[in-house]
Short mmCIF file of C-alpha atoms and ligand atoms in Angstrom, two decimals:
data_model
loop_
_atom_site.label_atom_id
_atom_site.label_comp_id
_atom_site.label_asym_id
_atom_site.label_seq_id
_atom_site.Cartn_x
_atom_site.Cartn_y
_atom_site.Cartn_z
CA UNK R 1 -140.42 47.08 44.14
CA UNK R 2 -142.53 44.48 45.75
CA UNK R 3 -141.14 42.85 48.99
CA UNK R 4 -142.74 39.37 49.58
CA UNK R 5 -140.82 38.21 52.59
CA UNK R 6 -140.00 39.49 56.14
CA UNK R 7 -136.32 38.42 56.85
CA UNK R 8 -134.67 38.87 60.20
CA UNK R 9 -131.23 37.99 61.80
CA UNK R 10 -130.65 37.21 65.44
CA UNK R 11 -127.86 35.77 67.56
CA UNK R 12 -129.61 34.06 70.18
CA UNK R 13 -128.78 30.56 69.02
CA UNK R 14 -130.76 28.60 70.99
CA UNK R 15 -131.05 26.16 73.35
CA UNK R 16 -134.79 27.17 73.15
CA UNK R 17 -134.89 26.28 69.34
CA UNK R 18 -136.26 22.97 70.42
CA UNK R 19 -139.21 24.93 72.02
CA UNK R 20 -139.55 27.43 69.35
CA UNK R 21 -142.96 27.42 67.59
CA UNK R 22 -142.40 27.57 63.89
CA UNK R 23 -143.71 25.94 60.81
CA UNK R 24 -140.33 24.87 59.69
CA UNK R 25 -137.13 24.62 61.50
CA UNK R 26 -133.94 24.41 59.28
CA UNK R 27 -130.83 23.25 60.99
CA UNK R 28 -127.32 23.17 59.67
CA UNK R 29 -125.52 19.80 60.37
CA UNK R 30 -121.89 18.86 60.15
CA UNK R 31 -120.63 15.68 58.71
CA UNK R 32 -118.75 13.39 61.06
CA UNK R 33 -119.21 12.68 64.74
CA UNK R 34 -119.03 16.17 66.07
CA UNK R 35 -122.53 17.83 66.20
CA UNK R 36 -123.08 21.49 66.75
CA UNK R 37 -125.12 22.61 69.89
CA UNK R 38 -128.37 23.10 68.09
CA UNK R 39 -128.19 19.90 66.10
CA UNK R 40 -127.43 18.05 69.33
CA UNK R 41 -130.35 19.46 71.23
CA UNK R 42 -132.73 18.56 68.25
CA UNK R 43 -131.15 15.10 68.26
CA UNK R 44 -131.89 14.67 71.86
CA UNK R 45 -135.49 16.09 71.57
CA UNK R 46 -136.17 13.73 68.69
CA UNK R 47 -134.93 10.55 70.40
CA UNK R 48 -131.66 10.57 68.57
CA UNK R 49 -133.20 10.78 65.13
CA UNK R 50 -130.55 12.73 63.44
CA UNK R 51 -127.90 10.40 64.61
CA UNK R 52 -130.11 7.49 63.26
CA UNK R 53 -130.26 9.26 59.75
CA UNK R 54 -126.34 9.56 59.82
CA UNK R 55 -125.89 5.84 60.98
CA UNK R 56 -128.31 4.47 58.38
CA UNK R 57 -126.32 6.54 55.79
CA UNK R 58 -129.31 8.32 54.79
CA UNK R 59 -127.83 11.76 55.66
CA UNK R 60 -124.21 12.36 55.32
CA UNK R 61 -124.28 16.01 55.78
CA UNK R 62 -122.47 16.64 52.64
CA UNK R 63 -122.42 20.32 51.66
CA UNK R 64 -125.91 21.31 50.54
CA UNK R 65 -127.64 17.85 51.11
CA UNK R 66 -130.85 18.08 52.78
CA UNK R 67 -133.21 15.74 54.69
CA UNK R 68 -136.90 16.01 55.88
CA UNK R 69 -137.87 14.98 59.20
CA UNK R 70 -141.65 14.64 59.32
CA UNK R 71 -142.05 13.25 62.78
CA UNK R 72 -140.69 15.38 65.33
CA UNK R 73 -142.99 15.23 68.41
CA UNK R 74 -140.16 16.19 70.82
CA UNK R 75 -139.92 19.78 69.26
CA UNK R 76 -142.40 22.63 68.68
CA UNK R 77 -141.67 22.83 65.06
CA UNK R 78 -144.18 21.69 62.66
CA UNK R 79 -141.42 20.21 60.47
CA UNK R 80 -137.58 19.95 60.45
CA UNK R 81 -135.05 20.02 57.59
CA UNK R 82 -131.46 19.20 58.04
CA UNK R 83 -129.06 20.96 55.85
CA UNK R 84 -125.59 19.40 55.31
CA UNK R 85 -122.60 21.76 56.00
CA UNK R 86 -119.72 19.33 55.50
CA UNK R 87 -116.98 18.48 58.15
CA UNK R 88 -116.69 20.89 60.95
CA UNK R 89 -113.08 21.76 59.70
CA UNK R 90 -114.25 22.10 56.12
CA UNK R 91 -113.66 25.38 54.47
CA UNK R 92 -116.68 26.43 52.27
CA UNK R 93 -116.26 27.91 48.96
CA UNK R 94 -118.38 30.39 47.01
CA UNK R 95 -120.14 27.47 45.25
CA UNK R 96 -120.65 25.78 48.49
CA UNK R 97 -122.47 28.77 49.78
CA UNK R 98 -124.65 28.62 46.85
CA UNK R 99 -125.53 25.08 47.37
CA UNK R 100 -126.38 25.73 51.14
CA UNK R 101 -128.56 28.81 50.35
CA UNK R 102 -130.51 27.03 47.49
CA UNK R 103 -130.98 24.03 49.69
CA UNK R 104 -132.36 26.05 52.48
CA UNK R 105 -134.58 27.94 49.97
CA UNK R 106 -136.00 24.72 48.57
CA UNK R 107 -136.58 23.40 52.11
CA UNK R 108 -138.62 26.30 52.89
CA UNK R 109 -140.48 26.39 49.68
CA UNK R 110 -141.29 22.71 49.47
CA UNK R 111 -143.95 22.41 52.15
CA UNK R 112 -146.64 24.92 53.07
CA UNK R 113 -144.50 26.82 55.75
CA UNK R 114 -145.50 30.42 56.36
CA UNK R 115 -142.72 31.03 58.72
CA UNK R 116 -139.51 29.48 59.49
CA UNK R 117 -136.30 29.68 61.57
CA UNK R 118 -133.02 28.87 59.89
CA UNK R 119 -130.35 27.97 62.29
CA UNK R 120 -126.64 27.84 61.15
CA UNK R 121 -123.65 27.15 63.34
CA UNK R 122 -120.41 28.92 62.95
CA UNK R 123 -118.90 28.16 59.52
CA UNK R 124 -115.38 28.29 58.03
CA UNK R 125 -114.67 29.66 54.62
CA UNK R 126 -112.08 29.14 51.88
CA UNK R 127 -111.00 32.59 51.30
CA UNK R 128 -110.79 35.99 52.95
CA UNK R 129 -113.54 37.49 50.87
CA UNK R 130 -116.17 34.96 52.00
CA UNK R 131 -117.86 35.28 55.19
CA UNK R 132 -121.25 34.76 56.88
CA UNK R 133 -122.30 38.08 55.22
CA UNK R 134 -121.75 36.32 51.81
CA UNK R 135 -123.83 33.55 52.76
CA UNK R 136 -126.70 35.85 54.04
CA UNK R 137 -126.57 37.96 50.91
CA UNK R 138 -126.98 34.72 48.87
CA UNK R 139 -129.88 33.53 51.08
CA UNK R 140 -131.70 36.95 50.95
CA UNK R 141 -131.62 36.91 47.22
CA UNK R 142 -132.56 33.27 46.74
CA UNK R 143 -135.40 33.41 49.37
CA UNK R 144 -136.93 36.62 48.01
CA UNK R 145 -136.59 35.66 44.29
CA UNK R 146 -137.80 32.14 44.82
CA UNK R 147 -141.13 33.38 46.21
CA UNK R 148 -141.93 34.94 42.81
CA UNK R 149 -145.03 33.80 40.94
CA UNK R 150 -146.32 35.35 37.78
CA UNK R 151 -150.02 35.26 37.61
CA UNK R 152 -150.83 38.65 36.46
CA UNK R 153 -153.09 37.40 33.65
CA UNK R 154 -154.60 34.41 35.38
CA UNK R 155 -158.00 34.23 36.86
CA UNK R 156 -158.33 34.30 40.51
CA UNK R 157 -158.96 30.68 40.94
CA UNK R 158 -155.95 29.70 38.96
CA UNK R 159 -153.43 32.01 40.94
CA UNK R 160 -150.78 30.15 42.81
CA UNK R 161 -150.75 30.71 46.63
CA UNK R 162 -147.44 31.74 48.15
CA UNK R 163 -147.14 30.31 51.66
CA UNK R 164 -143.81 31.62 52.98
CA UNK R 165 -143.99 34.94 54.75
CA UNK R 166 -141.43 35.26 57.27
CA UNK R 167 -137.89 33.77 57.81
CA UNK R 168 -135.77 34.22 60.91
CA UNK R 169 -132.13 33.40 60.67
CA UNK R 170 -130.54 32.42 63.74
CA UNK R 171 -126.75 32.56 63.68
CA UNK R 172 -123.98 31.62 66.07
CA UNK R 173 -121.27 34.19 65.49
CA UNK R 174 -119.19 36.94 66.69
CA UNK R 175 -119.65 38.90 63.52
CA UNK R 176 -121.56 42.20 63.93
CA UNK R 177 -125.32 41.54 63.47
CA UNK R 178 -125.72 44.94 61.96
CA UNK R 179 -123.46 43.93 59.10
CA UNK R 180 -125.22 40.49 58.75
CA UNK R 181 -128.58 42.31 58.48
CA UNK R 182 -127.25 44.66 55.88
CA UNK R 183 -125.92 41.80 53.76
CA UNK R 184 -129.23 39.96 54.15
CA UNK R 185 -130.99 42.89 53.15
CA UNK R 186 -128.80 43.64 50.18
CA UNK R 187 -129.47 40.11 48.96
CA UNK R 188 -133.25 40.41 49.48
CA UNK R 189 -133.27 43.68 47.54
CA UNK R 190 -131.39 42.20 44.65
CA UNK R 191 -133.91 39.42 44.74
CA UNK R 192 -136.72 41.89 44.43
CA UNK R 193 -134.92 43.39 41.54
CA UNK R 194 -134.71 39.99 39.78
CA UNK R 195 -138.52 39.74 40.34
CA UNK R 196 -139.17 43.19 38.69
CA UNK R 197 -137.04 41.90 35.77
CA UNK R 198 -139.06 38.71 35.70
CA UNK R 199 -142.26 40.48 35.67
CA UNK R 200 -141.49 42.83 32.71
CA UNK R 201 -140.00 39.71 30.79
CA UNK R 202 -143.17 37.67 31.55
CA UNK R 203 -145.66 40.28 30.46
CA UNK R 204 -146.90 39.49 26.86
CA UNK R 205 -145.82 41.73 23.97
CA UNK R 206 -149.42 43.18 23.67
CA UNK R 207 -149.05 44.76 27.29
CA UNK R 208 -145.22 45.36 27.51
CA UNK R 209 -144.69 47.73 24.71
CA UNK R 210 -142.09 50.46 24.43
CA UNK R 211 -144.64 52.90 25.74
CA UNK R 212 -145.27 50.31 28.71
CA UNK R 213 -141.63 50.21 29.68
CA UNK R 214 -141.32 54.13 29.52
CA UNK R 215 -144.38 54.31 32.03
CA UNK R 216 -142.97 51.67 34.21
CA UNK R 217 -139.72 53.54 34.37
CA UNK R 218 -141.35 56.81 35.09
CA UNK R 219 -143.44 55.30 37.82
CA UNK R 220 -140.46 53.81 39.50
CA UNK R 221 -138.46 56.78 39.43
CA UNK R 222 -141.05 58.73 41.36
CA UNK R 223 -140.53 56.46 44.35
CA UNK R 224 -137.02 57.36 44.74
CA UNK R 225 -135.99 61.08 45.13
CA UNK R 226 -132.51 60.57 43.64
CA UNK R 227 -133.91 58.80 40.64
CA UNK R 228 -135.22 60.56 37.68
CA UNK R 229 -136.49 59.75 34.21
CA UNK R 230 -136.85 61.18 30.77
CA UNK R 231 -138.55 59.53 27.82
CA UNK R 232 -137.96 60.49 24.13
CA UNK R 233 -140.43 59.64 21.49
CA UNK R 234 -139.96 59.30 17.79
CA UNK R 235 -140.12 62.95 17.09
CA UNK R 236 -137.42 63.82 19.53
CA UNK R 237 -135.24 60.77 18.53
CA UNK R 238 -135.50 62.02 14.82
CA UNK R 239 -134.30 65.36 15.91
CA UNK R 240 -131.23 63.89 17.65
CA UNK R 241 -130.35 61.88 14.37
CA UNK R 242 -131.41 58.28 15.81
CA UNK R 243 -132.47 56.95 12.30
CA UNK R 244 -130.89 53.72 12.99
CA UNK R 245 -132.81 53.10 16.16
CA UNK R 246 -136.03 54.31 14.60
CA UNK R 247 -135.58 52.20 11.59
CA UNK R 248 -136.25 48.95 13.81
CA UNK R 249 -139.86 50.38 14.81
CA UNK R 250 -140.89 51.46 11.20
CA UNK R 251 -143.09 48.52 10.68
CA UNK R 252 -144.72 48.84 14.03
CA UNK R 253 -147.88 50.68 15.20
CA UNK R 254 -146.14 51.01 18.52
CA UNK R 255 -144.05 54.27 19.04
CA UNK R 256 -140.37 53.55 19.64
CA UNK R 257 -138.97 55.05 22.96
CA UNK R 258 -135.66 56.00 24.32
CA UNK R 259 -135.77 55.99 28.28
CA UNK R 260 -132.97 57.83 30.09
CA UNK R 261 -132.91 57.19 33.83
CA UNK R 262 -130.51 59.15 36.11
CA UNK R 263 -129.62 58.14 39.67
CA UNK R 264 -127.63 60.68 41.60
CA UNK R 265 -126.54 58.95 44.80
CA UNK R 266 -122.94 59.99 44.59
CA UNK R 267 -121.05 63.44 44.72
CA UNK R 268 -122.43 66.02 42.48
CA UNK R 269 -120.51 66.08 39.14
CA UNK R 270 -118.94 62.73 39.90
CA UNK R 271 -118.75 60.78 36.59
CA UNK R 272 -121.52 58.21 36.38
CA UNK R 273 -121.52 54.62 35.39
CA UNK R 274 -123.89 53.61 32.64
CA UNK R 275 -125.97 50.61 31.73
CA UNK R 276 -127.83 50.33 28.49
CA UNK R 277 -130.59 47.73 27.77
CA UNK R 278 -131.98 46.30 24.51
CA UNK R 279 -135.71 46.74 24.87
CA UNK R 280 -137.28 45.02 21.83
CA UNK R 281 -140.63 44.30 23.30
CA UNK R 282 -141.37 41.66 20.49
CA UNK R 283 -139.00 40.50 17.87
CA UNK R 284 -140.78 39.06 14.92
CA UNK R 285 -137.53 39.39 12.90
CA UNK R 286 -139.16 42.00 10.71
CA UNK R 287 -139.08 41.50 6.88
CA UNK R 288 -136.42 38.78 7.64
CA UNK R 289 -139.23 36.89 9.47
CA UNK R 290 -138.39 34.37 12.12
CA UNK R 291 -139.84 30.86 11.72
CA UNK R 292 -143.11 30.25 13.85
CA UNK R 293 -141.69 27.71 16.43
CA UNK R 294 -140.82 29.42 19.61
CA UNK R 295 -141.54 32.83 18.18
CA UNK R 296 -143.57 33.62 21.29
CA UNK R 297 -140.25 33.61 23.23
CA UNK R 298 -139.27 36.86 21.48
CA UNK R 299 -141.35 38.65 24.00
CA UNK R 300 -138.34 38.13 26.04
CA UNK R 301 -136.33 40.38 23.61
CA UNK R 302 -136.66 43.15 26.21
CA UNK R 303 -134.75 41.37 28.98
CA UNK R 304 -131.77 43.62 28.77
CA UNK R 305 -134.12 46.53 29.32
CA UNK R 306 -135.79 44.81 32.23
CA UNK R 307 -132.40 44.31 33.88
CA UNK R 308 -131.70 48.10 33.49
CA UNK R 309 -135.05 49.13 34.94
CA UNK R 310 -134.61 46.65 37.85
CA UNK R 311 -131.04 47.55 38.70
CA UNK R 312 -131.84 51.24 38.81
CA UNK R 313 -134.46 50.43 41.49
CA UNK R 314 -132.00 48.11 43.39
CA UNK R 315 -129.33 50.84 43.37
CA UNK R 316 -131.88 53.53 44.43
CA UNK R 317 -133.17 51.16 47.27
CA UNK R 318 -129.79 50.46 48.53
CA UNK R 319 -128.87 54.07 48.31
CA UNK R 320 -125.43 53.28 46.74
CA UNK R 321 -123.15 56.22 46.91
CA UNK R 322 -122.59 56.37 43.02
CA UNK R 323 -124.07 58.08 40.15
CA UNK R 324 -125.70 55.81 37.62
CA UNK R 325 -127.27 56.29 34.09
CA UNK R 326 -129.86 53.63 32.82
CA UNK R 327 -130.66 53.82 29.07
CA UNK R 328 -133.42 51.67 27.49
CA UNK R 329 -133.59 51.59 23.73
CA UNK R 330 -137.04 50.23 23.02
CA UNK R 331 -138.92 49.30 19.92
CA UNK R 332 -141.19 46.57 18.35
CA UNK R 333 -139.64 44.82 15.53
CA UNK R 334 -142.58 44.16 12.94
CA UNK R 335 -142.86 43.56 9.11
CA UNK R 336 -145.26 45.85 7.29
CA UNK R 337 -145.38 48.18 4.44
CA UNK R 338 -143.35 50.70 6.28
CA UNK R 339 -140.89 48.34 7.65
CA UNK R 340 -137.25 48.49 6.89
CA UNK R 341 -136.25 46.04 4.14
CA UNK R 342 -132.98 43.98 3.64
CA UNK R 343 -130.66 46.44 1.70
CA UNK R 344 -131.96 49.54 3.22
CA UNK R 345 -129.21 52.10 4.45
CA UNK R 346 -129.66 54.18 7.50
CA UNK R 347 -127.50 56.81 9.18
CA UNK R 348 -126.83 56.52 12.70
CA UNK R 349 -126.52 59.15 15.41
CA UNK R 350 -122.78 58.73 15.21
CA UNK R 351 -122.69 59.76 11.61
CA UNK R 352 -121.64 56.19 10.30
CA UNK R 353 -124.05 54.57 7.88
CA UNK R 354 -125.24 50.99 8.18
CA UNK R 355 -126.57 48.67 5.50
CA UNK R 356 -129.31 46.46 6.88
CA UNK R 357 -128.76 43.07 5.35
CA UNK R 358 -130.92 41.22 7.90
CA UNK R 359 -133.78 43.09 9.67
CA UNK R 360 -133.64 40.44 12.36
CA UNK R 361 -130.25 41.69 13.49
CA UNK R 362 -132.18 44.72 15.09
CA UNK R 363 -130.81 44.64 18.66
CA UNK R 364 -127.53 46.03 17.58
CA UNK R 365 -129.39 48.85 15.48
CA UNK R 366 -131.25 50.22 18.58
CA UNK R 367 -128.12 49.92 20.77
CA UNK R 368 -125.85 51.74 18.29
CA UNK R 369 -127.70 55.04 18.71
CA UNK R 370 -128.38 54.54 22.52
CA UNK R 371 -124.58 53.88 22.89
CA UNK R 372 -123.75 57.18 21.13
CA UNK R 373 -126.48 58.89 23.17
CA UNK R 374 -124.74 57.83 26.32
CA UNK R 375 -121.47 59.62 25.51
CA UNK R 376 -122.96 62.93 26.76
CA UNK R 377 -122.88 61.69 30.39
CA UNK R 378 -118.98 61.25 30.15
CA UNK R 379 -119.41 57.74 31.74
CA UNK R 380 -116.72 55.88 33.93
CA UNK R 381 -117.92 52.60 32.10
CA UNK R 382 -120.79 51.63 29.88
CA UNK R 383 -122.25 48.05 30.11
CA UNK R 384 -124.96 47.14 27.59
CA UNK R 385 -127.16 44.20 28.35
CA UNK R 386 -129.01 42.42 25.38
CA UNK R 387 -130.55 39.34 24.15
CA UNK R 388 -128.66 39.86 21.16
CA UNK R 389 -127.80 36.61 19.38
CA UNK R 390 -128.93 33.07 19.15
CA UNK R 391 -125.26 32.08 18.57
CA UNK R 392 -124.33 32.93 22.17
CA UNK R 393 -126.50 29.87 23.05
CA UNK R 394 -124.47 27.55 20.89
CA UNK R 395 -121.28 28.89 22.31
CA UNK R 396 -122.05 28.98 26.04
CA UNK R 397 -125.55 27.30 26.49
CA UNK R 398 -128.21 28.66 28.92
CA UNK R 399 -126.25 29.00 32.07
CA UNK R 400 -123.54 31.55 31.13
CA UNK R 401 -123.79 35.11 29.59
CA UNK R 402 -121.47 36.19 26.85
CA UNK R 403 -119.21 38.98 27.82
CA UNK R 404 -117.25 41.20 25.19
CA UNK R 405 -115.24 44.20 26.17
CA UNK R 406 -112.92 46.82 24.76
CA UNK R 407 -111.25 47.25 28.15
CA UNK R 408 -109.42 44.46 30.07
CA UNK R 409 -109.91 45.88 33.52
CA UNK R 410 -113.73 46.26 33.07
CA UNK R 411 -114.03 42.61 31.71
CA UNK R 412 -112.13 41.26 34.75
CA UNK R 413 -114.27 43.41 37.22
CA UNK R 414 -117.58 41.98 35.46
CA UNK R 415 -116.29 38.37 35.35
CA UNK R 416 -115.45 38.43 39.07
CA UNK R 417 -118.84 40.06 39.96
CA UNK R 418 -120.55 37.52 38.11
CA UNK R 419 -118.64 34.75 39.94
CA UNK R 420 -119.36 36.25 43.34
CA UNK R 421 -123.14 36.70 42.56
CA UNK R 422 -123.30 33.37 40.90
CA UNK R 423 -124.54 35.11 37.74
CA UNK R 424 -121.69 34.11 35.68
CA UNK R 425 -120.49 35.40 32.36
CA UNK R 426 -117.49 34.18 30.08
CA UNK R 427 -115.50 36.26 27.78
CA UNK R 428 -115.41 36.01 24.01
CA UNK R 429 -112.75 37.90 21.96
CA UNK R 430 -113.62 40.95 19.80
CA UNK R 431 -110.17 41.11 17.98
CA UNK R 432 -109.83 43.33 14.96
CA UNK R 433 -109.67 40.21 12.75
CA UNK R 434 -113.42 39.92 13.11
CA UNK R 435 -114.22 43.51 12.08
CA UNK R 436 -113.89 42.96 8.35
CA UNK R 437 -116.93 40.55 8.46
CA UNK R 438 -118.91 43.68 8.82
CA UNK R 439 -117.67 45.37 5.50
CA UNK R 440 -120.27 46.71 3.16
CA UNK R 441 -120.22 47.67 -0.54
CA UNK R 442 -122.93 50.21 0.20
CA UNK R 443 -122.42 51.64 3.55
CA UNK R 444 -119.83 52.24 6.18
CA UNK R 445 -121.02 49.02 8.03
CA UNK R 446 -123.09 45.89 7.40
CA UNK R 447 -125.32 44.82 10.37
CA UNK R 448 -124.46 41.16 9.91
CA UNK R 449 -121.55 39.15 8.57
CA UNK R 450 -119.20 36.21 9.21
CA UNK R 451 -119.71 32.99 11.03
CA UNK R 452 -119.05 34.11 14.73
CA UNK R 453 -122.45 35.66 15.26
CA UNK R 454 -122.03 36.66 18.89
CA UNK R 455 -118.59 38.27 18.24
CA UNK R 456 -119.38 40.07 14.96
CA UNK R 457 -122.58 41.51 16.77
CA UNK R 458 -120.31 42.93 19.47
CA UNK R 459 -117.75 44.07 16.85
CA UNK R 460 -120.83 46.14 15.22
CA UNK R 461 -121.43 47.69 18.76
CA UNK R 462 -117.75 48.33 19.31
CA UNK R 463 -117.84 50.78 16.27
CA UNK R 464 -120.06 53.06 18.57
CA UNK R 465 -118.31 52.66 21.94
CA UNK R 466 -114.75 53.97 21.18
CA UNK R 467 -115.02 56.87 23.69
CA UNK R 468 -115.43 54.96 26.90
CA UNK R 469 -114.57 51.71 28.59
CA UNK R 470 -117.40 49.51 27.28
CA UNK R 471 -118.61 45.95 28.07
CA UNK R 472 -121.38 43.94 26.25
CA UNK R 473 -123.29 41.10 27.98
CA UNK R 474 -125.12 38.75 25.51
CA UNK R 475 -127.91 37.34 27.74
CA UNK R 476 -130.08 35.48 24.90
CA UNK R 477 -129.31 32.20 26.75
CA UNK R 478 -129.51 33.39 30.41
CA UNK R 479 -132.33 36.12 30.73
CA UNK R 480 -135.12 33.55 30.43
CA UNK R 481 -135.68 30.04 31.19
CA UNK R 482 -137.04 27.34 28.86
CA UNK R 483 -139.36 24.36 29.41
CA UNK R 484 -141.80 24.12 32.19
CA UNK R 485 -140.22 27.00 33.96
CA UNK R 486 -140.52 29.17 30.90
CA UNK R 487 -140.17 32.74 32.08
CA UNK R 488 -137.72 35.52 32.80
CA UNK R 489 -134.89 34.50 35.09
CA UNK R 490 -134.08 37.83 36.70
CA UNK R 491 -130.42 37.70 35.11
CA UNK R 492 -128.12 39.40 34.87
CA UNK R 493 -129.51 41.77 37.71
CA UNK R 494 -127.17 40.03 40.36
CA UNK R 495 -124.17 40.41 38.18
CA UNK R 496 -124.79 44.05 37.52
CA UNK R 497 -125.84 44.85 41.18
CA UNK R 498 -122.74 43.14 42.37
CA UNK R 499 -120.49 45.19 40.06
CA UNK R 500 -121.91 48.47 41.15
CA UNK R 501 -121.88 47.43 44.90
CA UNK R 502 -118.21 46.64 44.48
CA UNK R 503 -117.63 50.02 42.85
CA UNK R 504 -119.71 51.98 45.63
N1 BES Z 601 -133.56 38.65 19.71
C1 BES Z 601 -132.68 37.85 18.74
C2 BES Z 601 -131.69 36.90 19.38
C3 BES Z 601 -132.14 35.74 20.11
C4 BES Z 601 -132.18 34.56 19.59
C5 BES Z 601 -132.51 35.77 21.55
C6 BES Z 601 -132.79 33.47 20.45
C7 BES Z 601 -133.00 34.72 22.22
C8 BES Z 601 -133.12 33.59 21.65
C9 BES Z 601 -131.94 38.68 17.81
O1 BES Z 601 -132.45 39.98 17.56
C10 BES Z 601 -131.57 38.00 16.59
O2 BES Z 601 -132.54 37.77 15.84
N2 BES Z 601 -130.39 37.79 16.17
C11 BES Z 601 -130.18 36.95 15.03
C12 BES Z 601 -129.04 37.66 14.39
C13 BES Z 601 -128.62 37.11 13.01
C14 BES Z 601 -129.92 37.71 12.02
C15 BES Z 601 -127.27 37.55 12.53
C16 BES Z 601 -129.87 35.55 15.52
O3 BES Z 601 -129.34 35.43 16.43
O4 BES Z 601 -130.30 34.68 14.62
MN1 MN Z 602 -133.80 39.78 15.80
ZN1 ZN Z 603 -133.87 40.60 18.76
#
């Protein structure tokens, strides 16, 4: 995992900040007449410029509001940004902390600053589980992840330059600095994990194949003594009875792979958590071919797998005291003379047979066998992550992942991890009434059915997850971004990591 930034914390909140040599000084400012020590020092040094901005109504210090001060001859900083923190007495919410950290991040990214000092006065929080640590974790994540650029396939002259290298966070608090540093680092490592996931997402389908994902996982696992990796090819999967997974890659020249990563950071023999990712490295739809517009985006159909590979590395880097299994079910879904046809019937590893009515509903086919395979680890919980249905975008749009689960408690824990990490999911039901949509005249289960596409896809998966607490994250809308920012988003790495951190 690549680290792009040096992030530090110190408590010497400074009268000397006015004299600090830095490319960018970011100062938290409260609304109203009271000004914190640092803001007031800067105000004096700049001839009352902050007060002026406030009087003119140009800067109200609303939470997350920011203002750029170009002329600042009175200080040693090249430039200054003010960041609004609301009234002194105001108690910040989780969303407020997100606003502050993203506004600090965009201040640092918007000019060509190589180094910066971010100075925040003591803050008040809305609830017990929020603290400066929460803010530092968010800052670490957003700073590291926003320095991401993807230019692996660009010529040198077209590569974007990344200016920001070093950020020092100067904080006025009685909290333990060691804890603050730890939270900042946790956030930064999560940010690095998001960047790993983005890189895998952005690589084109002709590079990022099932074999490439397998090699990436192997290479990553060599860096961590507690992380190991096994890869199964088609022959081995055939032996294990994974005909359902294998049917998806039948039309492809690329060999399908099952990747099994094992992190042993907990007690020996302690039951592991498990995460299982959909790794379709390109989804043409197969014989049920997709229409051409936006088909290129189906290189993102391995984002579930990318989030698993990234989360395994984050957990290894943070040395969490848990055991964790990471499975990736990877294939390329192509049409061809050997490809699966609508109406074909295959046997799953679980013994249940499936009628493949639509070869474009392939994610659930690779996941079915991976979800049966994971039984052998006797997991505490299993979370699968998949860009499974276009329908989840109709239901929840591009900002919220779909969550479905056979276990109330697990669902609740994941929803709250998503809230905390600002990587939200929302639950959809998988009641029994939907199960009959998957009835088939020719096999135990059909691979499509009904109108509730996201729910019936999860119902299909639920037939393979009866032996453990299971949750399914449909990230078709959230794992990649559209438009000018087209590319991997790094989601739901923050949600997964937060869940595992909360468990550790
Ligand atoms: N990979 C797609 C889902 C998808 C669609 C992801 C759009 C991201 C954006 C999945 O394999 C698929 O094709 N699902 C079908 C299911 C249908 C055939 C029941 C879909 O959503 O249309
Ligand atoms: Mn598909
Ligand atoms: Zn797909």
